[in-house]
Short mmCIF file of C-alpha atoms in Angstrom, two decimals:
data_model
loop_
_atom_site.label_atom_id
_atom_site.label_comp_id
_atom_site.label_asym_id
_atom_site.label_seq_id
_atom_site.Cartn_x
_atom_site.Cartn_y
_atom_site.Cartn_z
CA MET A 1 -12.38 11.64 -10.91
CA PRO A 2 -11.20 8.39 -9.22
CA GLU A 3 -13.55 6.54 -6.87
CA GLY A 4 -13.04 6.90 -3.22
CA LEU A 5 -11.70 4.11 -1.10
CA LEU A 6 -13.76 1.83 1.07
CA ILE A 7 -11.73 1.44 4.29
CA VAL A 8 -12.59 -1.14 6.87
CA ILE A 9 -11.17 -0.64 10.28
CA SER A 10 -11.38 -3.01 13.27
CA ALA A 11 -9.62 -3.31 16.65
CA PRO A 12 -9.85 -5.62 19.51
CA SER A 13 -11.61 -4.66 22.64
CA GLY A 14 -9.82 -1.61 24.33
CA GLY A 15 -7.71 -1.13 21.13
CA GLY A 16 -8.21 2.66 21.10
CA LYS A 17 -9.71 2.77 17.57
CA GLY A 18 -12.13 5.65 18.46
CA THR A 19 -9.37 8.11 19.46
CA ILE A 20 -7.40 7.30 16.27
CA LEU A 21 -10.37 7.68 14.07
CA LYS A 22 -11.34 10.97 15.62
CA GLU A 23 -7.88 12.34 14.92
CA LEU A 24 -7.82 10.96 11.32
CA PHE A 25 -11.17 12.52 10.53
CA ALA A 26 -10.01 15.82 12.02
CA GLN A 27 -7.04 15.79 9.55
CA ASP A 28 -8.66 14.52 6.47
CA ALA A 29 -11.70 16.28 5.02
CA ASN A 30 -12.17 13.73 2.31
CA LEU A 31 -13.33 11.01 4.76
CA ARG A 32 -16.86 9.95 5.51
CA LEU A 33 -17.91 7.62 8.32
CA SER A 34 -20.33 4.87 7.25
CA VAL A 35 -23.61 4.77 9.41
CA SER A 36 -24.95 1.37 10.16
CA ALA A 37 -28.53 0.25 10.05
CA THR A 38 -30.14 -1.41 13.03
CA THR A 39 -33.44 -2.91 13.94
CA ARG A 40 -33.25 -1.89 17.58
CA GLN A 41 -35.12 0.99 19.01
CA PRO A 42 -33.41 4.36 19.16
CA ARG A 43 -32.21 5.43 22.60
CA PRO A 44 -32.99 8.90 23.93
CA GLY A 45 -30.91 11.41 22.01
CA GLU A 46 -30.14 9.13 19.12
CA GLU A 47 -31.10 10.42 15.67
CA ASN A 48 -31.92 8.48 12.57
CA GLY A 49 -28.99 8.60 10.15
CA LYS A 50 -26.65 9.91 12.71
CA GLN A 51 -25.76 7.04 15.27
CA TYR A 52 -27.72 4.58 13.12
CA TYR A 53 -30.31 4.22 10.38
CA PHE A 54 -33.23 2.90 12.44
CA ILE A 55 -35.25 0.56 10.29
CA SER A 56 -37.81 -2.26 10.77
CA HIS A 57 -37.08 -6.01 10.75
CA GLU A 58 -38.85 -6.28 7.45
CA GLU A 59 -36.88 -3.50 5.84
CA PHE A 60 -33.60 -5.08 7.16
CA GLN A 61 -34.49 -8.53 5.77
CA ASP A 62 -35.42 -7.00 2.51
CA LEU A 63 -32.02 -5.28 2.28
CA ILE A 64 -30.22 -8.59 2.97
CA LYS A 65 -32.29 -10.60 0.43
CA THR A 66 -31.74 -7.92 -2.34
CA GLY A 67 -27.95 -7.97 -1.74
CA LYS A 68 -28.10 -4.39 -0.47
CA MET A 69 -26.24 -5.09 2.81
CA LEU A 70 -22.47 -5.19 2.81
CA GLU A 71 -22.38 -7.13 5.98
CA TYR A 72 -24.57 -7.73 8.97
CA THR A 73 -24.85 -9.40 12.32
CA GLU A 74 -27.40 -10.40 14.86
CA TYR A 75 -26.90 -9.36 18.48
CA CYS A 76 -29.36 -9.79 21.33
CA GLY A 77 -32.23 -10.24 18.93
CA ASN A 78 -31.55 -7.15 16.84
CA PHE A 79 -29.82 -6.83 13.45
CA TYR A 80 -26.99 -4.50 12.73
CA GLY A 81 -25.51 -4.00 9.32
CA THR A 82 -23.88 -1.77 6.70
CA PRO A 83 -26.20 -0.65 3.86
CA LYS A 84 -24.43 -0.53 0.51
CA ALA A 85 -26.20 2.46 -0.98
CA PRO A 86 -24.68 5.28 1.11
CA VAL A 87 -21.26 3.79 0.94
CA GLU A 88 -21.47 3.50 -2.88
CA GLU A 89 -22.90 6.95 -3.28
CA TRP A 90 -20.01 8.43 -1.26
CA THR A 91 -17.17 6.50 -2.91
CA GLN A 92 -18.64 7.36 -6.38
CA LYS A 93 -18.39 11.01 -5.44
CA GLY A 94 -14.75 10.53 -4.63
CA PHE A 95 -15.02 10.46 -0.78
CA ASP A 96 -13.18 7.75 1.20
CA VAL A 97 -15.59 5.95 3.43
CA VAL A 98 -14.64 4.38 6.72
CA LEU A 99 -16.44 1.30 8.03
CA GLU A 100 -15.84 0.66 11.79
CA ILE A 101 -16.69 -2.98 12.10
CA GLU A 102 -16.28 -5.90 14.57
CA VAL A 103 -13.05 -7.81 14.32
CA ASP A 104 -14.76 -10.84 12.68
CA GLY A 105 -16.30 -8.64 9.90
CA GLY A 106 -13.13 -8.03 7.94
CA ALA A 107 -13.18 -11.30 6.03
CA GLN A 108 -16.88 -10.94 5.23
CA ILE A 109 -16.46 -7.46 3.70
CA LYS A 110 -13.25 -8.40 1.86
CA LYS A 111 -15.11 -11.23 0.17
CA LEU A 112 -17.93 -8.94 -1.06
CA MET A 113 -15.73 -5.93 -1.83
CA PRO A 114 -12.27 -7.15 -2.68
CA ASP A 115 -11.18 -3.60 -3.39
CA CYS A 116 -11.73 -2.38 0.09
CA VAL A 117 -8.74 -1.52 2.30
CA SER A 118 -8.83 -3.33 5.60
CA VAL A 119 -6.82 -2.31 8.60
CA PHE A 120 -6.58 -3.99 11.96
CA ILE A 121 -5.37 -1.79 14.81
CA LEU A 122 -3.35 -3.65 17.46
CA PRO A 123 -2.03 -2.70 20.77
CA PRO A 124 1.79 -2.88 20.93
CA SER A 125 1.47 -5.70 23.54
CA MET A 126 -1.04 -7.17 25.94
CA LYS A 127 0.93 -5.53 28.80
CA VAL A 128 0.33 -2.13 27.24
CA LEU A 129 -3.33 -2.95 26.57
CA GLU A 130 -3.81 -4.07 30.26
CA LYS A 131 -2.06 -0.86 31.51
CA ARG A 132 -4.39 1.25 29.43
CA LEU A 133 -7.46 -0.47 30.61
CA ARG A 134 -6.37 -0.06 34.23
CA ASN A 135 -5.27 3.67 33.82
CA ARG A 136 -8.71 4.58 32.60
CA GLY A 137 -9.98 3.83 36.02
CA THR A 138 -13.52 3.42 34.81
CA GLU A 139 -13.81 -0.44 35.00
CA ASP A 140 -13.78 -2.86 37.80
CA GLU A 141 -11.43 -5.80 37.91
CA PRO A 142 -13.80 -8.52 36.46
CA THR A 143 -14.55 -6.14 33.58
CA ILE A 144 -10.92 -5.48 32.86
CA LEU A 145 -10.14 -9.19 32.93
CA ARG A 146 -13.07 -9.87 30.67
CA ARG A 147 -11.97 -7.21 28.13
CA LEU A 148 -8.44 -8.63 28.13
CA GLU A 149 -9.79 -12.11 27.55
CA THR A 150 -11.94 -10.76 24.63
CA ALA A 151 -9.01 -8.87 23.15
CA ARG A 152 -6.97 -12.10 23.32
CA MET A 153 -9.58 -13.88 21.25
CA GLU A 154 -9.99 -11.12 18.81
CA ILE A 155 -6.37 -10.33 18.03
CA PRO A 156 -5.78 -13.43 15.82
CA CYS A 157 -8.54 -12.09 13.43
CA ALA A 158 -5.84 -9.61 12.22
CA LYS A 159 -4.80 -12.28 9.74
CA ASP A 160 -7.86 -11.48 7.61
CA TYR A 161 -6.89 -7.82 7.22
CA ASP A 162 -4.66 -6.17 4.62
CA TYR A 163 -2.71 -3.88 7.01
CA ILE A 164 -1.66 -3.86 10.57
CA VAL A 165 -1.38 -0.45 12.41
CA PHE A 166 0.05 -0.43 15.96
CA ASN A 167 -1.66 1.82 18.41
CA ASP A 168 1.47 2.97 20.20
CA LYS A 169 1.67 6.72 19.81
CA LEU A 170 -1.57 8.33 18.62
CA GLU A 171 0.25 10.54 16.08
CA ASP A 172 2.19 7.59 14.64
CA ALA A 173 -0.92 5.53 14.26
CA VAL A 174 -2.71 8.33 12.39
CA ALA A 175 0.33 8.95 10.17
CA ASP A 176 0.38 5.18 9.43
CA LEU A 177 -3.23 5.21 8.40
CA GLN A 178 -2.67 8.25 6.21
CA ALA A 179 0.24 6.56 4.45
CA ILE A 180 -1.94 3.51 3.82
CA LEU A 181 -4.71 5.61 2.18
CA LYS A 182 -2.13 7.62 0.16
CA ALA A 183 -0.39 4.44 -1.09
CA GLU A 184 -3.62 2.64 -1.90
CA LYS A 185 -4.67 5.58 -4.13
CA MET A 186 -1.52 5.15 -6.17
CA LYS A 187 -2.19 1.44 -7.02
CA TYR A 188 -2.30 0.83 -10.65
CA SER A 189 -5.42 -1.26 -10.19
CA ARG A 190 -7.30 1.86 -9.01
CA ASN A 191 -5.88 3.91 -11.88
CA THR A 192 -6.27 1.77 -14.95
CA ASP A 193 -7.05 4.73 -17.18
CA VAL A 194 -3.80 6.45 -16.29
CA THR A 195 -1.56 5.62 -19.17
CA GLU A 196 -4.24 6.56 -21.56
CA ARG A 197 -4.70 9.91 -19.90
CA VAL A 198 -0.93 10.63 -19.89
CA LEU A 199 -0.66 9.63 -23.64
CA SER A 200 -3.59 11.61 -24.84
CA ASP A 201 -2.41 14.82 -23.29
CA ALA A 202 0.28 15.52 -25.87
CA MET B 1 13.66 -8.06 12.40
CA PRO B 2 11.38 -7.97 9.42
CA GLU B 3 12.97 -8.41 5.99
CA GLY B 4 13.57 -5.45 3.96
CA LEU B 5 11.54 -4.72 0.86
CA LEU B 6 12.59 -5.36 -2.75
CA ILE B 7 11.44 -2.29 -4.67
CA VAL B 8 11.47 -2.22 -8.40
CA ILE B 9 11.42 1.12 -10.08
CA SER B 10 10.93 1.92 -13.77
CA ALA B 11 10.21 4.94 -15.78
CA PRO B 12 9.89 5.69 -19.47
CA SER B 13 12.57 7.54 -21.29
CA GLY B 14 13.00 11.07 -19.83
CA GLY B 15 10.83 10.18 -16.82
CA GLY B 16 13.17 11.81 -14.33
CA LYS B 17 13.63 8.63 -12.31
CA GLY B 18 17.27 9.51 -11.46
CA THR B 19 16.42 12.77 -9.74
CA ILE B 20 13.70 11.23 -7.70
CA LEU B 21 15.81 8.25 -6.62
CA LYS B 22 18.68 10.56 -5.66
CA GLU B 23 16.39 12.56 -3.37
CA LEU B 24 14.78 9.42 -1.98
CA PHE B 25 18.14 7.93 -1.12
CA ALA B 26 19.26 11.22 0.48
CA GLN B 27 16.25 11.00 2.88
CA ASP B 28 16.22 7.30 3.67
CA ALA B 29 19.23 5.73 5.26
CA ASN B 30 17.72 2.23 5.06
CA LEU B 31 17.77 2.06 1.31
CA ARG B 32 20.37 0.20 -0.86
CA LEU B 33 20.68 0.42 -4.59
CA SER B 34 21.09 -2.94 -6.42
CA VAL B 35 24.07 -3.18 -8.67
CA SER B 36 23.57 -4.97 -11.94
CA ALA B 37 26.06 -7.47 -13.36
CA THR B 38 27.18 -7.10 -17.00
CA THR B 39 29.43 -8.95 -19.51
CA ARG B 40 30.58 -5.74 -21.15
CA GLN B 41 34.03 -4.31 -20.57
CA PRO B 42 34.37 -1.61 -17.89
CA ARG B 43 34.78 1.96 -19.28
CA PRO B 44 37.51 4.28 -17.93
CA GLY B 45 36.57 5.26 -14.35
CA GLU B 46 34.00 2.45 -13.80
CA GLU B 47 34.72 0.20 -10.77
CA ASN B 48 33.66 -3.39 -10.25
CA GLY B 49 30.76 -3.55 -7.73
CA LYS B 50 30.08 0.24 -8.16
CA GLN B 51 28.42 0.92 -11.55
CA TYR B 52 28.28 -2.82 -12.37
CA TYR B 53 29.70 -6.16 -11.39
CA PHE B 54 31.79 -6.89 -14.39
CA ILE B 55 31.77 -10.65 -15.02
CA SER B 56 32.51 -12.97 -17.91
CA HIS B 57 30.02 -14.56 -20.33
CA GLU B 58 30.61 -17.88 -18.73
CA GLU B 59 29.92 -16.56 -15.21
CA PHE B 60 26.74 -14.78 -16.49
CA GLN B 61 25.41 -17.92 -18.14
CA ASP B 62 26.17 -19.93 -15.06
CA LEU B 63 24.19 -17.48 -12.86
CA ILE B 64 21.25 -17.74 -15.25
CA LYS B 65 21.44 -21.61 -15.39
CA THR B 66 21.57 -21.93 -11.57
CA GLY B 67 18.58 -19.55 -11.00
CA LYS B 68 20.75 -16.94 -9.47
CA MET B 69 19.70 -14.07 -11.76
CA LEU B 70 16.51 -12.10 -10.82
CA GLU B 71 16.18 -10.84 -14.38
CA TYR B 72 18.47 -10.26 -17.31
CA THR B 73 18.45 -8.93 -20.84
CA GLU B 74 20.84 -8.85 -23.82
CA TYR B 75 21.68 -5.58 -25.43
CA CYS B 76 24.21 -5.06 -28.31
CA GLY B 77 25.81 -8.49 -27.72
CA ASN B 78 26.28 -8.01 -23.97
CA PHE B 79 24.30 -9.33 -21.00
CA TYR B 80 22.92 -7.19 -18.22
CA GLY B 81 21.11 -8.56 -15.16
CA THR B 82 20.40 -8.43 -11.46
CA PRO B 83 22.15 -11.12 -9.37
CA LYS B 84 19.92 -12.45 -6.61
CA ALA B 85 22.67 -12.87 -3.93
CA PRO B 86 23.42 -9.29 -2.92
CA VAL B 87 19.72 -8.38 -3.09
CA GLU B 88 18.83 -11.25 -0.65
CA GLU B 89 21.72 -10.51 1.57
CA TRP B 90 20.58 -6.96 2.02
CA THR B 91 16.89 -7.55 2.41
CA GLN B 92 17.66 -10.28 4.99
CA LYS B 93 19.67 -7.68 6.92
CA GLY B 94 16.53 -5.50 6.89
CA PHE B 95 17.60 -2.96 4.15
CA ASP B 96 15.17 -2.02 1.51
CA VAL B 97 16.73 -2.59 -1.85
CA VAL B 98 15.97 -0.62 -4.98
CA LEU B 99 16.22 -2.14 -8.41
CA GLU B 100 16.18 0.35 -11.26
CA ILE B 101 15.19 -1.62 -14.36
CA GLU B 102 13.97 -1.17 -17.84
CA VAL B 103 10.13 -0.70 -18.22
CA ASP B 104 9.68 -4.20 -19.60
CA GLY B 105 11.36 -5.79 -16.62
CA GLY B 106 8.64 -5.22 -14.11
CA ALA B 107 6.50 -8.24 -15.05
CA GLN B 108 9.60 -10.56 -15.20
CA ILE B 109 10.59 -9.63 -11.59
CA LYS B 110 7.11 -9.77 -10.31
CA LYS B 111 6.71 -13.28 -11.47
CA LEU B 112 9.97 -14.39 -9.86
CA MET B 113 9.56 -12.29 -6.69
CA PRO B 114 5.78 -11.82 -6.05
CA ASP B 115 6.57 -9.99 -2.83
CA CYS B 116 8.44 -7.21 -4.57
CA VAL B 117 6.93 -3.75 -4.60
CA SER B 118 6.98 -2.43 -8.17
CA VAL B 119 6.54 1.34 -8.99
CA PHE B 120 6.25 2.92 -12.39
CA ILE B 121 7.05 6.61 -12.56
CA LEU B 122 4.97 8.51 -15.06
CA PRO B 123 5.23 12.05 -16.39
CA PRO B 124 2.00 14.06 -15.76
CA SER B 125 1.46 14.24 -19.52
CA MET B 126 3.32 13.91 -22.86
CA LYS B 127 3.17 17.70 -23.13
CA VAL B 128 5.12 18.08 -19.84
CA LEU B 129 7.59 15.36 -20.88
CA GLU B 130 8.27 17.14 -24.18
CA LYS B 131 8.67 20.49 -22.46
CA ARG B 132 11.25 18.93 -20.02
CA LEU B 133 13.30 17.28 -22.81
CA ARG B 134 13.40 20.65 -24.71
CA ASN B 135 14.21 22.68 -21.56
CA ARG B 136 17.26 20.53 -20.95
CA GLY B 137 18.75 21.89 -24.14
CA THR B 138 21.09 19.00 -24.34
CA GLU B 139 19.56 17.05 -27.17
CA ASP B 140 18.91 17.85 -30.82
CA GLU B 141 15.48 17.69 -32.43
CA PRO B 142 15.67 14.19 -33.79
CA THR B 143 16.86 12.88 -30.40
CA ILE B 144 13.94 14.59 -28.62
CA LEU B 145 11.50 13.13 -31.07
CA ARG B 146 12.93 9.60 -30.72
CA ARG B 147 12.86 9.88 -26.95
CA LEU B 148 9.20 11.00 -27.01
CA GLU B 149 8.39 8.07 -29.32
CA THR B 150 10.20 5.61 -27.03
CA ALA B 151 8.40 7.01 -23.98
CA ARG B 152 5.03 6.64 -25.88
CA MET B 153 5.84 2.95 -26.42
CA GLU B 154 7.10 2.43 -22.83
CA ILE B 155 4.27 4.07 -20.86
CA PRO B 156 1.65 1.21 -21.44
CA CYS B 157 4.03 -1.03 -19.53
CA ALA B 158 2.83 0.62 -16.35
CA LYS B 159 -0.03 -1.85 -16.30
CA ASP B 160 2.32 -4.50 -14.99
CA TYR B 161 3.42 -2.47 -11.88
CA ASP B 162 1.79 -2.27 -8.45
CA TYR B 163 1.94 1.53 -8.08
CA ILE B 164 1.99 4.63 -10.21
CA VAL B 165 3.88 7.69 -9.09
CA PHE B 166 3.60 10.92 -11.01
CA ASN B 167 6.70 12.90 -11.53
CA ASP B 168 5.14 16.29 -11.20
CA LYS B 169 6.80 18.08 -8.34
CA LEU B 170 9.92 16.28 -7.09
CA GLU B 171 9.08 16.56 -3.45
CA ASP B 172 5.58 15.20 -3.99
CA ALA B 173 7.01 12.21 -5.98
CA VAL B 174 9.52 11.43 -3.19
CA ALA B 175 6.72 11.66 -0.52
CA ASP B 176 4.61 9.30 -2.62
CA LEU B 177 7.37 6.76 -2.76
CA GLN B 178 7.89 7.08 0.96
CA ALA B 179 4.22 6.54 1.63
CA ILE B 180 4.28 3.39 -0.56
CA LEU B 181 7.28 2.01 1.39
CA LYS B 182 5.65 2.83 4.66
CA ALA B 183 2.32 1.26 3.74
CA GLU B 184 3.94 -1.90 2.29
CA LYS B 185 5.77 -2.47 5.58
CA MET B 186 2.47 -2.52 7.38
CA LYS B 187 0.90 -5.29 5.27
CA TYR B 188 -0.27 -8.19 7.36
CA SER B 189 1.42 -10.54 4.80
CA ARG B 190 4.82 -9.10 5.73
CA ASN B 191 4.08 -9.32 9.40
CA THR B 192 2.55 -12.79 9.87
CA ASP B 193 4.15 -13.23 13.36
CA VAL B 194 2.62 -10.01 14.58
CA THR B 195 -0.38 -11.38 16.54
CA GLU B 196 1.80 -14.00 18.20
CA ARG B 197 4.24 -11.22 19.30
CA VAL B 198 1.44 -9.07 20.80
CA LEU B 199 -0.18 -11.96 22.55
CA SER B 200 2.98 -13.34 24.06
CA ASP B 201 3.99 -9.99 25.61
CA ALA B 202 1.47 -10.06 28.45
#
């Protein structure tokens, strides 16, 4: 059985990544979502292994030192990262594993795991992004402006990713992601035993 | 407008490439088939620019010397090759151009045009390939055995191609090719102006 893919997905602020992934997971039973580890305290209702693996600072540092973190970052005094073990366990079982990470994490993961498939989800234009943020009606003007400014800074990070998917129509974006996964699985580099298999079955 | 793709497709003897390409072309109006040039004489019914561009030995040598041949080979005293000009003209207009070439040509083209997308079509197994050759009922036993032997030598060339597509069910093979083309068009490396476009449309 071939190994599953490691899929890194990022999107700028307000990029609609959540909706696309929800639909992708609904259509593809072979996908697993990677759970991050964090040193912050669980909030009410959060379960260990569900939203996060909640671990101590010492455990987190130990995972970094022993090369068992795929990527990590510090935010407000707490660490957040992707432990290697569950990802490897799933891909070895043939599942495709999705890592949802910050826009600046793509290059970091690509260096560690050159075989990963990285996808950056872009809004069709800043105009559309702004319209979407306003249509939500959940954020005040300063928040909308801040989110647009953040997106503006994050979008150039797309250059470190393998693929660009536009978040225009939801069903198109999901179909785009599916085509990427399908094509990646056909790469010779992921199927180096293929000629031997064909030749031996005579 | 983005440039079209240059798609190199090869298959071992009896691999069923013709049927797959016919179906792919029927479904995709953006595809163009590259026409090879040859120094051999046209056969009755053959038209210049249709089956081949029929050119002289001098013209052919000149195209090689001036770097205007993508690949070429000599066979029974005649030259066969792919002139660059029509391929570049089409891709610049946004068409995807398919080159059907011999199984040993993939590495040659990849070196000259690293951006090309190369696909090797494999039979699911030697057993299936043999069955197909026999079911055709058009070839005698020595011919079938020779074709199987040729396929056996050609199959390891798959290692020089980007993608492997199995010729199991026709509609699956065509869908596989379509997914490859779709995914390739989403590569960041083919869309390096994308972030600028998104950011400028505010």
